[in-house]
Coordinates of C-alpha atoms in Angstrom, one line a residue:
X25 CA 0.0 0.0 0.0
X26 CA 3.2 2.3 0.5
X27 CA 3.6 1.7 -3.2
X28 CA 7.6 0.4 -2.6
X29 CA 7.3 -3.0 -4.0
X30 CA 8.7 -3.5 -7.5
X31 CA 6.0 -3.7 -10.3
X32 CA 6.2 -7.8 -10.5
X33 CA 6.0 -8.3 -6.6
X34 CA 3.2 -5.5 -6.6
X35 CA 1.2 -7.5 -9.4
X36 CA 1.2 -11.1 -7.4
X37 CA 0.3 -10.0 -3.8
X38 CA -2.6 -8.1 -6.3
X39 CA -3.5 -11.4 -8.3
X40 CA -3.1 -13.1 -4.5
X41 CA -5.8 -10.7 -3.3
X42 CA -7.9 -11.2 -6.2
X43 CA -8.3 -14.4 -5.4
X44 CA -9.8 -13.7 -2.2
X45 CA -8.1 -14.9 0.9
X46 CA -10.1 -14.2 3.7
X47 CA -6.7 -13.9 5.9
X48 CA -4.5 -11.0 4.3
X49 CA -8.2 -9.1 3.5
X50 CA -9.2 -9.4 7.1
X51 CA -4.8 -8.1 8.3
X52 CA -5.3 -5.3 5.8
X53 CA -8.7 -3.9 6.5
X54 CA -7.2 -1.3 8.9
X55 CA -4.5 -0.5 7.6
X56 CA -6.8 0.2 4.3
X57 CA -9.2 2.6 5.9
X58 CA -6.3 4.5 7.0
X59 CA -4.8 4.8 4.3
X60 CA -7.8 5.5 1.7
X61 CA -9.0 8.0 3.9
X62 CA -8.9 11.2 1.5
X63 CA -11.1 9.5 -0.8
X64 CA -13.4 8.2 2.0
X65 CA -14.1 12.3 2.8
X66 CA -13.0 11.2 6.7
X67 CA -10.3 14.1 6.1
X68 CA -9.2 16.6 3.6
X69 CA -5.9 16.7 1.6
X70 CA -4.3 20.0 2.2
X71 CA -5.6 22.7 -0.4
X72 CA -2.1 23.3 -2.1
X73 CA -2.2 19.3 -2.8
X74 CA -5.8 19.3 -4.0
X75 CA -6.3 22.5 -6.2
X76 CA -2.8 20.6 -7.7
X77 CA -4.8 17.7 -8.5
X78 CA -7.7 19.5 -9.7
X79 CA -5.6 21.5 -12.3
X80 CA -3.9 18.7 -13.5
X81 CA -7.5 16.2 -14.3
X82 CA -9.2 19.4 -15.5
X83 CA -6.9 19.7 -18.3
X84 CA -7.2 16.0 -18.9
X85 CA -11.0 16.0 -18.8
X86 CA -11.1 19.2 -21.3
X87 CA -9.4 17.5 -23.4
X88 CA -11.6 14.2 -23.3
X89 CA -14.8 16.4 -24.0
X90 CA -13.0 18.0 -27.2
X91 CA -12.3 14.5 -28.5
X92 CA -15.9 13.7 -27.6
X93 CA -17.7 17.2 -28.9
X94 CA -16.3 16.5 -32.7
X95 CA -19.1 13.8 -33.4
X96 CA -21.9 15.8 -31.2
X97 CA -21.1 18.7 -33.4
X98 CA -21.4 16.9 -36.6
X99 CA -25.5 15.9 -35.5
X100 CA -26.0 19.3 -34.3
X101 CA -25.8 21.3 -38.1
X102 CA -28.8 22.9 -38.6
X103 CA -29.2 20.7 -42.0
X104 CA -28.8 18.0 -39.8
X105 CA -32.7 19.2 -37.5
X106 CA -30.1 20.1 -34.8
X107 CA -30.8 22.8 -32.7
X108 CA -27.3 24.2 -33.0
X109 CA -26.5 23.6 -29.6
X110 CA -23.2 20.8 -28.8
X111 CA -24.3 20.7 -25.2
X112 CA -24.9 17.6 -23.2
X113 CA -28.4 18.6 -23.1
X114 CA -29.9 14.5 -22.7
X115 CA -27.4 13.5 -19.7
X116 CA -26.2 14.7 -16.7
X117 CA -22.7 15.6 -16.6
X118 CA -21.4 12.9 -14.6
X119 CA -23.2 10.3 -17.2
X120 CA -21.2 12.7 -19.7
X121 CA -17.8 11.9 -18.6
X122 CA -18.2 8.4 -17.8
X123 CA -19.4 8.7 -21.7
X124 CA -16.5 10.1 -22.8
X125 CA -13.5 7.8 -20.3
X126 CA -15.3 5.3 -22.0
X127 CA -15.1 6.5 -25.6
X128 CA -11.4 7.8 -24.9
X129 CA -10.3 4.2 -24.1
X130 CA -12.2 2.3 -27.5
X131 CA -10.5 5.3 -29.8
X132 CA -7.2 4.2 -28.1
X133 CA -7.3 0.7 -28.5
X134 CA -8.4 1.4 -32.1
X135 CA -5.1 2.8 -32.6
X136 CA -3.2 -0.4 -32.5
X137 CA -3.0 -1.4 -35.3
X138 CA -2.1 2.1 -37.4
X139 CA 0.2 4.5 -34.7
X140 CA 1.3 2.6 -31.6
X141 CA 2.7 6.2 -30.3
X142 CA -0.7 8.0 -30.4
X143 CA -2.6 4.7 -28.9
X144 CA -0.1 5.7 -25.8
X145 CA -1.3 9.0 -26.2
X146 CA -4.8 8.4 -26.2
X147 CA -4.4 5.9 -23.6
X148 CA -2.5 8.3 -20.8
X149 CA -5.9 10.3 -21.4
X150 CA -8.3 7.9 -20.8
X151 CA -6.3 7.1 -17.7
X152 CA -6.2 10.2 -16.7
X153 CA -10.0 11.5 -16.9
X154 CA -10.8 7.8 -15.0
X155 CA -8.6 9.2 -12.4
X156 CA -10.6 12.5 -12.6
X157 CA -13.8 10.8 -11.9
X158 CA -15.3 11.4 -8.4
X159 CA -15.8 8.2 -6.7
X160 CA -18.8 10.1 -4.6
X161 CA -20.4 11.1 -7.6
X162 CA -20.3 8.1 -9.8
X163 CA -19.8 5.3 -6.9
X164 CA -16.5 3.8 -5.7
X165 CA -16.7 0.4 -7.1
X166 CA -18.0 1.5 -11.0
X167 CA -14.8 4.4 -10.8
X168 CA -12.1 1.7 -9.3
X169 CA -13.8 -0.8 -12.8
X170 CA -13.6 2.2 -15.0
X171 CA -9.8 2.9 -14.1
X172 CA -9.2 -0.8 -13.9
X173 CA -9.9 -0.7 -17.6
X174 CA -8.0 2.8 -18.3
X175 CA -4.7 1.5 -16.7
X176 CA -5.1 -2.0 -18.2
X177 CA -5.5 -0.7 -21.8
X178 CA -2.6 2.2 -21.4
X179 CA -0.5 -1.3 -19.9
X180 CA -1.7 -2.9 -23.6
X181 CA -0.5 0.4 -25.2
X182 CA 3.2 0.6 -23.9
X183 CA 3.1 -3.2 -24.5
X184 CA 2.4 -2.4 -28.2
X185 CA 4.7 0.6 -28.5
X186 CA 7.2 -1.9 -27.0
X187 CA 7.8 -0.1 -23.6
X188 CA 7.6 -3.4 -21.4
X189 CA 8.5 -1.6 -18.4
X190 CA 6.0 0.8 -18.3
X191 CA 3.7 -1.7 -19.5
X192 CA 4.2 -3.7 -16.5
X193 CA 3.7 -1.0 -13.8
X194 CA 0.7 0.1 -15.8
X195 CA -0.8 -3.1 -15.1
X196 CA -0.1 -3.7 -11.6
X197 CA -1.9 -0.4 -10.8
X198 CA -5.0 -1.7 -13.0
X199 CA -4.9 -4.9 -10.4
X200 CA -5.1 -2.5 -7.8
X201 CA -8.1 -0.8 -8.9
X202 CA -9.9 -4.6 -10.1
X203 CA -9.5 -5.4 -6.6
X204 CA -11.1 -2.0 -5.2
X205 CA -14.1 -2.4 -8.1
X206 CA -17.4 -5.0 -8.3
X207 CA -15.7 -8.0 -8.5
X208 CA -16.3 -8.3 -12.5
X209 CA -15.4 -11.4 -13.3
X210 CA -14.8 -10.4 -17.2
X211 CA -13.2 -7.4 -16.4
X212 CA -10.7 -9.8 -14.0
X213 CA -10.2 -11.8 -17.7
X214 CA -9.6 -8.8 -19.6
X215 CA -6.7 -7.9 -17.3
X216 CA -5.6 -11.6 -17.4
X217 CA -5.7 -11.6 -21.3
X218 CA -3.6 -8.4 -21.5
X219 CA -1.2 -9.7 -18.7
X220 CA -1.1 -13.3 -20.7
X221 CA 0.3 -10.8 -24.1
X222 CA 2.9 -9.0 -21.6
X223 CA 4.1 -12.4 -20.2
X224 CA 4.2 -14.0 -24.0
X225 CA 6.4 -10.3 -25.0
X226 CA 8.4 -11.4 -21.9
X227 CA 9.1 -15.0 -22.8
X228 CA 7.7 -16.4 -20.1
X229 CA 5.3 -18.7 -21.8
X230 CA 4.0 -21.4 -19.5
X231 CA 2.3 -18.4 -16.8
X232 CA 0.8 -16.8 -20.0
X233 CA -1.0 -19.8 -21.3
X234 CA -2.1 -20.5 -17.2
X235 CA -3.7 -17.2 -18.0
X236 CA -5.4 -17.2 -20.5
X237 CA -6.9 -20.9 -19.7
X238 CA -8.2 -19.1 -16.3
X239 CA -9.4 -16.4 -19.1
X240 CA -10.9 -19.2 -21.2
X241 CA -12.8 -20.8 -18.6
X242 CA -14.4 -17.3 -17.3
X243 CA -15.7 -16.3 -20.2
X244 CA -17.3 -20.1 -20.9
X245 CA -18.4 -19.9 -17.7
X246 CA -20.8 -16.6 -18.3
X247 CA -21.7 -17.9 -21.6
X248 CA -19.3 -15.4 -23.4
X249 CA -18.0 -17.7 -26.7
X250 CA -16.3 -14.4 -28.3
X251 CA -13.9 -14.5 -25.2
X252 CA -13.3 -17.6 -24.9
X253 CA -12.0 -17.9 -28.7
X254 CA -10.3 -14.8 -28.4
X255 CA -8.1 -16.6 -24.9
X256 CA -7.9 -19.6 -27.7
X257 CA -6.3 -17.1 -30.0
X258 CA -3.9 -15.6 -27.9
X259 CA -2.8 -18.8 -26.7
X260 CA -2.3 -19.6 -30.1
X261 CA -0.2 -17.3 -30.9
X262 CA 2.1 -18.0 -27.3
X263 CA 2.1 -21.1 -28.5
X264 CA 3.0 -20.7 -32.4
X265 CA 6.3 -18.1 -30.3
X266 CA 7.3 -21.2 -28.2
X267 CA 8.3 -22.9 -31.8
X268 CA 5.6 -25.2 -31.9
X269 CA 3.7 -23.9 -35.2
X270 CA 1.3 -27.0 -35.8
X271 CA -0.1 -26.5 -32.0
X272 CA -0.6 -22.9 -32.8
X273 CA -2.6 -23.4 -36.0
X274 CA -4.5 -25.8 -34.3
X275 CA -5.6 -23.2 -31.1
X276 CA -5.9 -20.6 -33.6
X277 CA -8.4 -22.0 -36.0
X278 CA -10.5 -23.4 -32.8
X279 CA -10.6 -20.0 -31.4
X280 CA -11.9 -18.6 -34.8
X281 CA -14.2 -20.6 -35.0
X282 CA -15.5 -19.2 -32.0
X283 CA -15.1 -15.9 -32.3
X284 CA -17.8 -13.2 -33.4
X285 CA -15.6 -11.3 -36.5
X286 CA -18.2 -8.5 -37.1
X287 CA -18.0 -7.8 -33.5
X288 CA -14.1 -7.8 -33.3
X289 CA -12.9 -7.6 -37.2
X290 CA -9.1 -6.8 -36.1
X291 CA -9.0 -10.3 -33.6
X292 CA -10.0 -12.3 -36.7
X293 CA -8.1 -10.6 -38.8
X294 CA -4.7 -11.1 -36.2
X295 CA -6.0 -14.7 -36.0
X296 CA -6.0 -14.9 -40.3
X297 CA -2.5 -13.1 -40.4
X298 CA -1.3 -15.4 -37.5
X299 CA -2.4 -18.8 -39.3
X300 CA -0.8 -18.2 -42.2
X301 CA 2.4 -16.8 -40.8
X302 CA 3.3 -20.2 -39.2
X303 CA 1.6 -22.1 -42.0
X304 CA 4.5 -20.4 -43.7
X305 CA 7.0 -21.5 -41.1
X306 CA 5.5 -24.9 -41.2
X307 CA 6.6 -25.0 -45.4
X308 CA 3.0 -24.9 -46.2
X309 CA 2.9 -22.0 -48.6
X310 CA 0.2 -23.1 -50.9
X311 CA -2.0 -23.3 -47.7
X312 CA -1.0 -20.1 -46.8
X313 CA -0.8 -18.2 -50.4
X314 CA -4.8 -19.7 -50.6
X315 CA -5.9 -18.4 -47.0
X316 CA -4.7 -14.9 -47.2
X317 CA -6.6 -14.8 -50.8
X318 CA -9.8 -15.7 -49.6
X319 CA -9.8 -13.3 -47.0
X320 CA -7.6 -10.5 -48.7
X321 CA -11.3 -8.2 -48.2
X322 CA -10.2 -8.4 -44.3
X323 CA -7.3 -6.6 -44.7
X324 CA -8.8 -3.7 -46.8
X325 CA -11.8 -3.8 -44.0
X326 CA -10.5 -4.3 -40.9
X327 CA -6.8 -3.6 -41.2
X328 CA -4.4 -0.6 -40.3
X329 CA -1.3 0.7 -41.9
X330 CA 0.4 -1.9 -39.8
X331 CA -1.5 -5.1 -41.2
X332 CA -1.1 -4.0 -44.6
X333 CA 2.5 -3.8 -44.0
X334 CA 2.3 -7.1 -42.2
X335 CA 0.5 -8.8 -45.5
X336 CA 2.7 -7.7 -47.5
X337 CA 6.0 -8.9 -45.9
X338 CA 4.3 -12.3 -45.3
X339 CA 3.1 -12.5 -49.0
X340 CA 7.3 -11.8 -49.9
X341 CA 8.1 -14.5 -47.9
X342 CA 5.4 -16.9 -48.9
X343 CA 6.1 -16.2 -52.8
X344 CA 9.9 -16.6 -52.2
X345 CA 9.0 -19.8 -50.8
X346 CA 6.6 -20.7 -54.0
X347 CA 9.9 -19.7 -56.2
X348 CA 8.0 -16.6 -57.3
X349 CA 11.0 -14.6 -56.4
X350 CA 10.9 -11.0 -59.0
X351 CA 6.8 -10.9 -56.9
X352 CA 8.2 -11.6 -53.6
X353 CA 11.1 -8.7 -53.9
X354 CA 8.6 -6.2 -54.8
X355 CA 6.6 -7.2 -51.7
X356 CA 9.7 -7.0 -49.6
X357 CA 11.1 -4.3 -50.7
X358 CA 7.9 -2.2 -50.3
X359 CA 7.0 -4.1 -46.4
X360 CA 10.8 -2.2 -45.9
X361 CA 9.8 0.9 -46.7
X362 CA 6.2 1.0 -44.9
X363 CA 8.3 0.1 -42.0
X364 CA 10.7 2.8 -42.6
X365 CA 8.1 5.5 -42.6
X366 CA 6.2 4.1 -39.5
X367 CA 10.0 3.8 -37.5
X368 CA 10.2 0.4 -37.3
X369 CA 13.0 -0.4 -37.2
X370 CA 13.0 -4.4 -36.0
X371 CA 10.2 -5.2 -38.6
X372 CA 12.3 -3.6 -40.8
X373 CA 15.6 -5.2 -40.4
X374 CA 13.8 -8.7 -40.9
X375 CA 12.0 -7.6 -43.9
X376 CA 15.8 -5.9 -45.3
X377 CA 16.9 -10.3 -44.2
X378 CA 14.1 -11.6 -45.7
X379 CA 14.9 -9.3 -49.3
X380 CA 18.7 -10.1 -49.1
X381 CA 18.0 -13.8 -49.2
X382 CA 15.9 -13.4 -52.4
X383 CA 18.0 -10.9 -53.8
X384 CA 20.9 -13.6 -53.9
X385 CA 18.6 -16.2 -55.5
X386 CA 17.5 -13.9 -58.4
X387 CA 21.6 -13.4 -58.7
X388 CA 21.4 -9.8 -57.5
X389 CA 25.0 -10.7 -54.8
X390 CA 26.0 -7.0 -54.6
X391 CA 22.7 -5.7 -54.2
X392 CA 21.9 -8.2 -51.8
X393 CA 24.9 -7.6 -49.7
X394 CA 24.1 -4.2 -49.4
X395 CA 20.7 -5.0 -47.8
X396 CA 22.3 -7.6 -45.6
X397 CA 24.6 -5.0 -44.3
X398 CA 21.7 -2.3 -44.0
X399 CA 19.8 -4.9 -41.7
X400 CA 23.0 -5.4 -39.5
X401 CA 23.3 -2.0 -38.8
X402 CA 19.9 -1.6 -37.8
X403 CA 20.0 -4.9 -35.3
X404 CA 23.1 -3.7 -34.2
X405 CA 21.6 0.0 -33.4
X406 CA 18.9 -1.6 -31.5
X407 CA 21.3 -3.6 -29.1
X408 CA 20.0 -6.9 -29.8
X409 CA 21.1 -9.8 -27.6
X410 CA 24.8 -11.3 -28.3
X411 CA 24.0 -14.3 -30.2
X412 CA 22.2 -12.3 -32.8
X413 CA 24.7 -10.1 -33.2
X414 CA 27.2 -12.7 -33.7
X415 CA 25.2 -14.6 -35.9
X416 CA 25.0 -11.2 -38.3
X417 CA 29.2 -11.4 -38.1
X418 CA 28.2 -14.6 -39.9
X419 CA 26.6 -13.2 -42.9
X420 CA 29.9 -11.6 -44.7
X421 CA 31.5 -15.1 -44.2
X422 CA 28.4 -17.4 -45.5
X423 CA 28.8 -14.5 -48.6
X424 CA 32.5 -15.2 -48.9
X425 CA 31.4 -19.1 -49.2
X426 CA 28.7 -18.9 -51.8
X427 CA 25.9 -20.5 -48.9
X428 CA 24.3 -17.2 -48.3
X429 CA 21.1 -17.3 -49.6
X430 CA 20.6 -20.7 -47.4
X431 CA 22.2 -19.3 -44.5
X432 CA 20.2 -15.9 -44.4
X433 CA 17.0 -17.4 -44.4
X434 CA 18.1 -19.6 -41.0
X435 CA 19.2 -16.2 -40.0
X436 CA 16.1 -14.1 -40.9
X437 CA 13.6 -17.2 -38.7
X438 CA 16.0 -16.9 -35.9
X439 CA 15.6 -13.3 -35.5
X440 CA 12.3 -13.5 -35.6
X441 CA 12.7 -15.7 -33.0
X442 CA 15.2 -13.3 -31.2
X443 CA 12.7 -10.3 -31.2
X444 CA 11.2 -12.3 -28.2
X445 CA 14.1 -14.1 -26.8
X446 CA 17.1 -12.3 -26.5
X447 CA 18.8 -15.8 -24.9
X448 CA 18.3 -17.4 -28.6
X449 CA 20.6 -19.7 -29.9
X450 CA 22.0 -19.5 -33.4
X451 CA 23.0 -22.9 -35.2
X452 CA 23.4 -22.4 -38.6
X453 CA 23.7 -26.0 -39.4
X454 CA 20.1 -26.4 -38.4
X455 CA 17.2 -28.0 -40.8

């Protein structure tokens, strides 16, 4: 409670709570009520400290109800039988900013998939206007569920933009307020879902997978199918990082299956993008060439900048793997430069691996080494772990020998590999 523990230990005494042990609730409860006693009204923070606080979430909270006025005053045009007026004429104003936290936090998970830097952005607000609503006003336990979800999505945001640290205090403080909230039980599997994609970021597979089976049995238990698919899904795609790729096609096609698409079209299009990726890995290219083109209309639909990226570089890689090599160095060579323009500079150091490597088979060496080099640099600017970097000292050597094209494509899977485990092993005498 004095907020000293380090974000991990913080999270499990949180998840320990959760699970409601009568013992530590029953040693805390004093110690509670002392503490929480500002927001109980039993005594006042000292006016420097609150008109502080009240400057700080009034800003935040102006800027939610900008955000939220654009829509109310496209209805209100006179053409439109509006009366003119972008007030919030229909709800009270407490409804009203409950209303807009809520809207704050969809428009910043709808950012994923195009500008992981403004989904932070939007994010910090919605976190901050939760933290601006009056527990008195709106009730303790809805606020603690509303900034359970803020924090939990801003924890998902840094997550995306790669920020793992942040990510992982984020989410220790969205425990904290799950555990001051109603005791949603879906809620509690949301934040299990999001810490299940922070472990699987962190490598630590076997407690994500616990997760989300906790998270699949919620939702089956209140009769919530989407959920359960989407846990199914995730799962999947731990699985698919752990190098097992047929288990992951498996999870991922039963959690499909399951899923509602028009209610979530970006988790079946991840799910699509993610079963063909390792059906690709798996050597099973016609399978995978014939699955993205049944369902290219998702992409146009549902996708962001990101995924259109994403289908392209996987369409390089599964044409290189069909022989279709002068189609596949287009698509790589224009994945590169998407990822380029949107800074990203891993995606775009495999992509650069993944071009070299077709480069050399369409008998383009100099070219090819040029684009080998390029990726290097990048890996090396982003101070990946030792093993990568020694297995890119490689790549001049395998182009001494003639073996390069072999040897980058080993390279290019294991650093797809390394993005997620920086302890990776190279052995380029691997199958």
């Amino acid at each position: 409670m004095r907020g000293d523990l380090p974000a991990r230990q913080a999270r499990a005494v949180v998840l320990h709570l959760l699970g409601g042990c009568g013992r530590c609730r029953e040693v805390l409860a004093p110690q509670a009520e002392t503490l929480f006693m500002w927001e109980a009204g039993l005594q006042a923070p000292p006016p420097e400290v609150d008109a502080g606080y009240d400057a700080a979430f009034d800003r935040a909270l102006a800027a939610v109800r900008r955000m939220r006025a654009e829509p109310a005053m496209e209805s209100a045009r006179p053409e439109s039988g509006g009366t003119g007026e972008a007030g919030e004429t229909a709800e009270s104003a407490e409804s009203a900013e409950i209303i807009a936290c809520e809207e704050l936090i969809e428009r910043g998970r709808a950012m994923r998939h195009d500008d992981p830097g403004e989904m932070v952005r939007r994010a910090r607000l919605a976190a901050a206007a939760a933290g601006a609503l009056a527990p008195r006003l709106h009730g303790p336990r809805r606020v603690a569920d509303l900034r359970a979800r803020a924090w939990g999505e801003l924890a998902n945001a840094y997550r995306v933009a790669n920020d793992l640290r942040e990510a992982d205090a984020a989410l220790a403080l969205a425990f904290e307020f799950c555990g001051a909230g109603s005791g949603d039980d879906l809620l509690a599997a949301r934040l299990f879902d999001l810490q299940a994609s922070l472990f699987g970021d962190e490598r630590r597979f076997v407690e994500a997978q616990s997760l989300l089976d906790a998270v699949h049995a919620i939702c089956l238990r209140h009769g919530d199918r989407h959920g359960a698919g989407r846990a199914l899904i995730s799962k999947g795609t731990l699985t698919g990082h752990a190098n097992d790729a047929e288990g992951a096609i498996r999870l991922l096609r039963e959690g499909s299956s399951m899923i509602d698409a028009a209610r979530d079209p970006q988790l079946a299009l991840s799910a699509l993008h993610n079963t063909a990726a390792f059906l690709a890995e798996c050597g099973r290219f016609e399978e995978a060439r014939a699955l993205l083109r049944e369902n290219r209309r998702r992409y146009r639909e549902a996708g962001g900048r990101l995924d259109r990226l994403k289908l392209l570089g996987l369409g390089g890689i599964i044409d290189a793997g069909l022989g279709n090599l002068e189609r596949a160095e287009r698509e790589l060579a224009a994945a590169k430069r998407g990822f380029d323009l949107l800074g990203l500079d891993y995606r775009s150091a495999l992509a650069a691996l993944d071009l070299a490597g077709v480069l050399l088979r369409r008998g383009k060496a100099a070219v090819a080494w040029e684009v080998a080099e390029e990726a290097a640099r990048l890996f090396s600017s982003l101070g990946v772990g030792r093993e990568a970097l020694g297995a890119l000292v490689l790549v001049r050597r395998a182009f001494d020998m003639g073996s390069a094209a072999a040897f980058l494509a080993k390279l290019a899977a294991f650093m797809r590999r390394a993005e997620l485990d920086p302890e990776a092993r190279f052995d380029p005498a691997a199958g």
